[in-house]
Every structure is written in structure tokens, then in C-alpha cells.
Coordinates of C-alpha atoms and ligand atoms in Angstrom, one line a residue:
M17 CA 61.6 -123.4 -62.3
Q18 CA 61.1 -124.5 -66.0
R19 CA 65.1 -125.4 -65.7
A20 CA 65.8 -124.4 -69.3
V21 CA 67.4 -121.4 -71.0
P22 CA 66.3 -120.2 -74.9
S23 CA 70.9 -120.4 -75.8
A24 CA 71.5 -124.0 -77.0
D25 CA 75.3 -123.6 -76.2
T26 CA 77.4 -126.9 -76.3
P27 CA 77.3 -128.5 -73.0
P28 CA 80.3 -127.8 -70.0
A29 CA 83.2 -129.9 -69.9
G30 CA 82.1 -132.9 -68.0
A31 CA 78.8 -133.1 -69.3
A32 CA 77.5 -135.6 -71.5
A33 CA 75.8 -134.5 -75.1
D34 CA 72.4 -134.6 -73.2
W35 CA 74.0 -131.9 -70.5
T36 CA 73.7 -134.8 -68.1
I37 CA 76.1 -135.9 -65.4
P38 CA 77.1 -138.0 -63.1
Q39 CA 75.7 -137.2 -59.7
N40 CA 78.8 -138.4 -57.4
W41 CA 76.6 -139.3 -54.6
N42 CA 79.6 -140.0 -52.8
D43 CA 81.1 -136.5 -52.8
Y44 CA 78.1 -135.4 -50.2
T45 CA 79.2 -134.5 -47.1
A46 CA 77.6 -134.6 -43.6
S47 CA 76.6 -131.0 -43.5
E48 CA 74.7 -131.4 -46.9
H49 CA 73.1 -134.5 -45.8
A50 CA 72.1 -132.8 -42.7
T51 CA 70.6 -129.8 -45.0
W52 CA 68.4 -132.0 -46.9
D53 CA 67.4 -133.3 -44.0
A54 CA 66.5 -130.0 -42.3
L55 CA 64.3 -129.2 -45.2
F56 CA 63.1 -132.6 -45.3
A57 CA 62.1 -132.6 -41.7
R58 CA 60.2 -128.7 -42.0
Q59 CA 58.5 -130.1 -45.0
A60 CA 56.6 -133.3 -43.7
T61 CA 55.6 -131.3 -40.8
L62 CA 54.0 -128.7 -42.4
L63 CA 52.7 -130.1 -45.4
P64 CA 50.5 -133.7 -45.0
Q65 CA 47.3 -131.7 -44.6
R66 CA 48.3 -128.9 -47.2
V67 CA 49.5 -131.2 -49.9
T68 CA 47.3 -133.4 -52.8
S69 CA 47.1 -136.6 -51.6
E70 CA 49.3 -138.2 -54.8
F71 CA 52.1 -136.2 -53.8
L72 CA 52.3 -137.8 -50.1
I73 CA 51.6 -141.3 -51.9
G74 CA 54.6 -140.5 -54.2
L75 CA 57.2 -139.7 -51.4
D76 CA 56.3 -143.0 -50.1
V77 CA 56.1 -145.0 -52.8
L78 CA 60.0 -143.5 -54.1
K79 CA 61.0 -144.0 -49.9
M80 CA 61.7 -140.5 -49.7
S81 CA 61.7 -140.0 -46.2
K82 CA 64.6 -142.0 -45.8
P83 CA 67.7 -139.6 -44.3
G84 CA 70.3 -138.7 -46.7
I85 CA 69.8 -136.2 -50.6
P86 CA 68.8 -139.4 -52.4
D87 CA 70.9 -140.8 -54.2
F88 CA 69.2 -141.0 -58.5
K89 CA 70.4 -144.6 -58.9
E90 CA 68.4 -145.8 -56.2
L91 CA 65.4 -143.0 -57.0
S92 CA 65.2 -143.9 -60.2
E93 CA 65.0 -147.5 -59.7
R94 CA 61.8 -147.2 -58.0
L95 CA 60.7 -144.3 -60.0
L96 CA 61.0 -146.7 -62.8
K97 CA 58.4 -149.0 -61.4
A98 CA 56.1 -146.5 -60.5
T99 CA 56.4 -144.7 -64.2
G100 CA 59.1 -145.3 -66.3
W101 CA 60.6 -142.3 -65.4
S102 CA 64.0 -141.5 -63.7
V103 CA 66.4 -138.6 -62.5
H104 CA 69.5 -137.3 -64.0
A105 CA 71.7 -134.9 -62.9
V106 CA 72.7 -131.4 -65.0
P107 CA 74.8 -128.7 -63.8
G108 CA 72.9 -126.6 -63.8
L109 CA 69.8 -124.6 -66.3
V110 CA 70.1 -126.5 -70.1
P111 CA 69.0 -125.4 -73.3
E112 CA 65.3 -125.5 -73.5
K113 CA 65.3 -128.0 -76.8
V114 CA 67.4 -130.6 -74.2
F115 CA 65.3 -130.0 -71.4
F116 CA 62.0 -131.1 -73.1
E117 CA 63.3 -133.9 -74.8
H118 CA 64.6 -135.0 -71.5
L119 CA 60.7 -134.5 -70.2
A120 CA 59.7 -136.0 -73.9
N121 CA 62.0 -138.8 -72.8
R122 CA 60.5 -139.0 -69.2
R123 CA 63.8 -138.2 -67.8
F124 CA 63.4 -135.7 -65.3
V125 CA 66.6 -133.0 -64.8
A126 CA 67.5 -132.0 -61.8
G127 CA 70.5 -129.8 -60.1
R128 CA 72.9 -131.9 -57.8
F129 CA 73.9 -129.2 -55.8
I130 CA 72.2 -128.4 -51.7
R131 CA 71.6 -125.0 -50.9
K132 CA 73.9 -123.4 -47.8
P133 CA 72.4 -123.8 -44.3
E134 CA 71.6 -119.4 -44.8
Q135 CA 69.5 -120.0 -47.9
M136 CA 66.7 -122.1 -45.6
D137 CA 64.0 -119.4 -47.3
Y138 CA 65.5 -118.8 -50.7
L139 CA 67.9 -119.3 -53.2
Q140 CA 67.3 -117.8 -57.0
E141 CA 68.5 -121.3 -58.6
P142 CA 66.9 -124.4 -58.2
D143 CA 68.9 -127.1 -55.9
I144 CA 68.9 -130.4 -55.6
F145 CA 65.7 -130.0 -52.6
H146 CA 63.3 -128.1 -55.3
D147 CA 64.3 -130.4 -57.4
V148 CA 63.7 -133.3 -56.0
F149 CA 61.5 -132.7 -52.9
G150 CA 59.4 -130.3 -54.8
H151 CA 58.8 -131.9 -58.4
V152 CA 60.0 -136.0 -58.3
P153 CA 57.5 -138.0 -55.4
L154 CA 54.4 -136.2 -58.1
L155 CA 56.2 -137.9 -61.4
A156 CA 55.6 -141.8 -59.1
H157 CA 51.6 -140.5 -59.8
P158 CA 50.8 -142.0 -63.5
V159 CA 48.5 -139.6 -64.7
F160 CA 51.0 -136.4 -63.5
A161 CA 54.1 -138.4 -65.9
D162 CA 52.0 -138.5 -68.8
Y163 CA 51.2 -135.0 -68.1
M164 CA 55.0 -134.0 -67.7
Q165 CA 55.8 -136.0 -71.0
A166 CA 53.2 -134.2 -72.7
Y167 CA 54.6 -131.1 -71.2
G168 CA 57.8 -132.0 -72.6
Q169 CA 56.4 -133.1 -76.8
G170 CA 53.9 -130.0 -76.4
G171 CA 57.5 -128.1 -75.8
L172 CA 59.6 -129.5 -79.3
R173 CA 55.8 -128.3 -80.8
A174 CA 56.4 -124.6 -79.6
M175 CA 59.7 -124.2 -80.1
R176 CA 58.5 -124.5 -84.4
H177 CA 56.5 -122.3 -83.4
G178 CA 58.4 -119.7 -81.6
A179 CA 55.6 -119.6 -78.5
I180 CA 58.0 -120.8 -75.6
D181 CA 57.2 -117.8 -73.6
K182 CA 53.5 -118.7 -73.3
L183 CA 53.8 -122.4 -72.8
A184 CA 56.2 -121.6 -69.7
R185 CA 53.2 -120.2 -68.3
L186 CA 51.4 -123.3 -68.4
Y187 CA 54.4 -125.0 -66.6
W188 CA 54.8 -121.8 -63.6
Y189 CA 50.9 -122.1 -63.2
T190 CA 50.6 -125.0 -62.8
V191 CA 53.9 -127.7 -62.2
E192 CA 55.9 -125.0 -60.3
F193 CA 52.9 -122.9 -59.1
G194 CA 49.3 -125.2 -59.2
L195 CA 47.1 -125.9 -56.4
V196 CA 44.3 -128.6 -56.9
R197 CA 40.9 -129.2 -56.0
S198 CA 39.9 -132.0 -53.0
G199 CA 36.3 -131.7 -52.2
S200 CA 35.4 -128.4 -50.2
A201 CA 39.6 -127.7 -50.1
L202 CA 42.5 -126.9 -51.7
K203 CA 45.7 -128.5 -51.7
I204 CA 49.3 -127.8 -53.3
Y205 CA 50.7 -129.3 -55.5
G206 CA 53.3 -127.2 -57.5
A207 CA 57.2 -127.8 -57.0
G208 CA 58.1 -124.0 -56.2
I209 CA 55.2 -124.5 -53.6
V210 CA 55.7 -127.7 -51.5
S211 CA 60.0 -127.2 -51.4
S212 CA 59.0 -123.4 -49.0
H213 CA 57.6 -123.4 -46.1
A214 CA 56.6 -119.7 -46.4
E215 CA 55.0 -120.3 -49.5
S216 CA 53.2 -123.7 -48.3
L217 CA 51.7 -121.4 -46.0
F218 CA 51.0 -118.0 -48.2
A219 CA 49.5 -120.1 -50.9
L220 CA 46.3 -121.9 -49.1
D221 CA 46.1 -119.5 -46.1
D222 CA 47.0 -115.5 -47.4
P223 CA 43.8 -113.5 -48.2
S224 CA 46.7 -111.6 -50.7
P225 CA 47.1 -113.9 -54.0
N226 CA 43.9 -114.9 -56.1
R227 CA 43.2 -118.5 -56.2
I228 CA 41.3 -118.5 -60.0
A229 CA 39.9 -122.3 -61.6
F230 CA 42.3 -122.9 -64.1
N231 CA 41.6 -122.2 -68.0
L232 CA 44.5 -123.2 -70.6
K233 CA 44.4 -120.5 -72.5
R234 CA 43.4 -117.3 -70.0
V235 CA 46.7 -119.1 -68.0
M236 CA 48.6 -118.7 -71.0
R237 CA 48.3 -115.4 -71.4
T238 CA 49.3 -114.4 -68.2
R239 CA 52.9 -113.0 -67.2
Y240 CA 53.7 -114.7 -64.1
R241 CA 56.1 -112.8 -61.0
I242 CA 59.9 -115.1 -60.8
D243 CA 61.1 -113.1 -58.0
D244 CA 58.4 -113.3 -54.3
F245 CA 55.4 -115.2 -53.7
Q246 CA 52.6 -115.9 -57.3
Q247 CA 49.8 -113.1 -56.8
S248 CA 47.4 -115.5 -59.0
Y249 CA 47.3 -119.2 -58.5
F250 CA 45.1 -121.5 -60.7
V251 CA 43.0 -124.5 -59.4
I252 CA 43.1 -127.6 -61.8
D253 CA 40.0 -130.0 -60.8
S254 CA 42.1 -133.2 -61.0
Y255 CA 45.3 -134.3 -62.9
E256 CA 43.1 -135.7 -65.3
D257 CA 41.2 -133.0 -66.3
L258 CA 44.9 -131.3 -66.7
L259 CA 46.2 -134.0 -68.7
R260 CA 43.1 -134.1 -71.1
Q261 CA 42.9 -130.3 -71.4
T262 CA 46.5 -130.5 -72.5
L263 CA 45.8 -133.5 -74.4
D264 CA 43.0 -132.3 -75.9
T265 CA 44.1 -128.5 -77.1
D266 CA 45.3 -128.1 -80.8
F267 CA 47.8 -126.1 -80.0
G268 CA 49.0 -125.1 -83.0
P269 CA 45.7 -122.3 -83.7
L270 CA 45.7 -121.9 -80.2
Y271 CA 49.9 -120.3 -80.3
A272 CA 48.3 -118.1 -83.4
E273 CA 45.0 -117.0 -81.9
L274 CA 47.4 -116.4 -78.3
A275 CA 49.7 -113.9 -80.9
Q276 CA 47.1 -111.8 -81.5
E277 CA 45.6 -111.0 -77.9
T278 CA 47.5 -109.4 -75.3
D279 CA 49.0 -110.6 -71.9
I280 CA 47.1 -110.0 -68.5
E281 CA 48.9 -108.9 -65.3
V282 CA 49.5 -111.0 -62.8
E283 CA 46.8 -109.4 -60.2
T284 CA 44.2 -109.4 -62.8
I285 CA 40.4 -110.9 -62.3
L286 CA 39.2 -111.5 -65.3
P287 CA 35.2 -111.1 -65.7
V288 CA 34.8 -114.8 -66.9
D289 CA 37.2 -116.2 -64.4
I290 CA 35.3 -118.6 -61.5
V291 CA 37.0 -117.3 -58.6
Y292 CA 37.6 -119.5 -55.3
T293 CA 39.4 -116.4 -53.2
R294 CA 39.3 -113.0 -54.5
G295 CA 42.7 -111.4 -53.1
S296 CA 43.4 -108.4 -51.5
Q297 CA 46.8 -108.3 -53.1
A298 CA 48.0 -106.7 -49.6
Y299 CA 51.3 -108.6 -49.6
A300 CA 52.5 -107.3 -52.9
R301 CA 50.7 -103.6 -52.5
A302 CA 53.0 -103.5 -49.4
K303 CA 55.8 -104.8 -50.9
R304 CA 55.5 -102.4 -53.2
G305 CA 55.5 -99.3 -51.1
R306 CA 58.8 -100.8 -49.9
R307 CA 60.9 -100.6 -52.4
Ligands
LIG414 FE1 61.4 -126.6 -60.2

């Protein structure tokens, strides 16, 4: 998830003014490294046919198959060479302004803790596996790297327009839960999907969710779910197209327009949507029935 909260308190004790902390890589225990390895092995088996090829190239370029939790120093050295990005530890969620400033300066902030073995399938706060395995490989791709920086710059602008909630939807439906067209197939690239075994299957195979062609304004009107699998996924044509749409849009007038329009519910399909899959929503309905 977007690792930011609205409030702008001072950094916690031990953190720098930009909220970063040392990763203290030597402090990880053997069992924490083993948790990373188990999560890595499970996704490495599942993903090759499902994930965008740029993600797999990123894993390779960054040598992320090396056993154990990655050392951010080593990872940043490789990433700096590839695209000028680096990875820094933070204690938890950071204020929005801090988060956007890091992205705008090509710095990715990540949690340093790893989930417990009994949380292999779900945890609420993003851990190092979500942040690093999920997000960092695509930062080695030049176009996606530029998109993430543009998002950070856009975030600082959105703060001035009071439109963070609208912009956050763009992050959610691309960086976290995006799908991309690859020939006649769809592939996953969002970090929330690639770091989740169950959603890596659900997002592509399950008949429940909608899969709809990406449209910037439409996405920024769409609510999202934070507590379960998505009910709609948005499909980009390419990273180039995503970056171009982001850079070519004049967000000031767009925010003014969005302020006049109603939100779109998570499961809604609009007549103008280009639909890859009209979802049955059976999964979400069954879940609702059980609540
Ligand atoms: Fe995330």
C-alpha cells in the first residue's frame, strides 16, 4: 500500500529528519531470513507465467534470488546503477509529504520488519517482503522508475489541491494492484498482487473480479478495497502508456472536475468502460453473505 498517513508529526526517536532508519541488516535472525526464503520460493514458483516480464528481469538484474532478506545497501548499489533509485528503511507508515518527497527524489522507502511465519498469507501492515519483493524489481525498469518518480511529484502537487484521496487511487490501481496487457494475455505487475500468493491466482484466474482497461480519470473516481481481494482490476497497455498519460495530464483542472463528480463503486462497470472480463462478483458476494 501507499506507505503514508496524512498527519505530519515529527519522526519517531532514532529516525532521521526524513523518517529513514538504519536497516541493521546484521540484526535479522536465521528464522527471519528463512521466512523471506520461504515467501520468495513460493512466489518464484508461481509467478513466471503470470507476472510481467519486466518484473522477472528486475529480479535478475538486482540479483534478488540470493538467499535471505536483501541488504538495502547492496540492493541500492544495483538499483542506482540500473535507474538511479535506492531503497531506505522506515519504521512504519510515514507522513504523505515525506513519502512523496522520497519518491520524487527516486528513493523508495520500505519497512524493515518481516511477517511472522504464521502470517505467510496475510498481514495488514506492509512488511519487507511486500515492499521489497513486491515493489523493488520494477524500479529497475527505466520507464516504471520514471512513473514512480512522476507519482511522487504528482503527490506533492495533489497536496496543494487537497486531492490526495483521488491520487491515491491511481497508486492503488497501478502500483499496488495493476494488470498489464501482454499480447492477448493479461499479466500482473502490482506489488500487492505479486507479493500475495492467493491474489496472484485470484487476480488473473478467478471469474469474480472485473478486469477493465485503464483510464486515468475513471480510476481516480473509483473507490477501492483495503481489506480483501479487489473487485475490479485495471489493465494498462504498457508502462510507456501509463507514464505518458500521467505526464500529459494537467492534474489541476482534472482535480477540479473530479471534485464535481461522484465516486464509482468498486464493482461498477460503466457503459464507456472497455471490459476484458465482466466479473461475476461471486467471491465478494459470498464474503458479504458470511459477514
Ligand atoms: Fe505497497
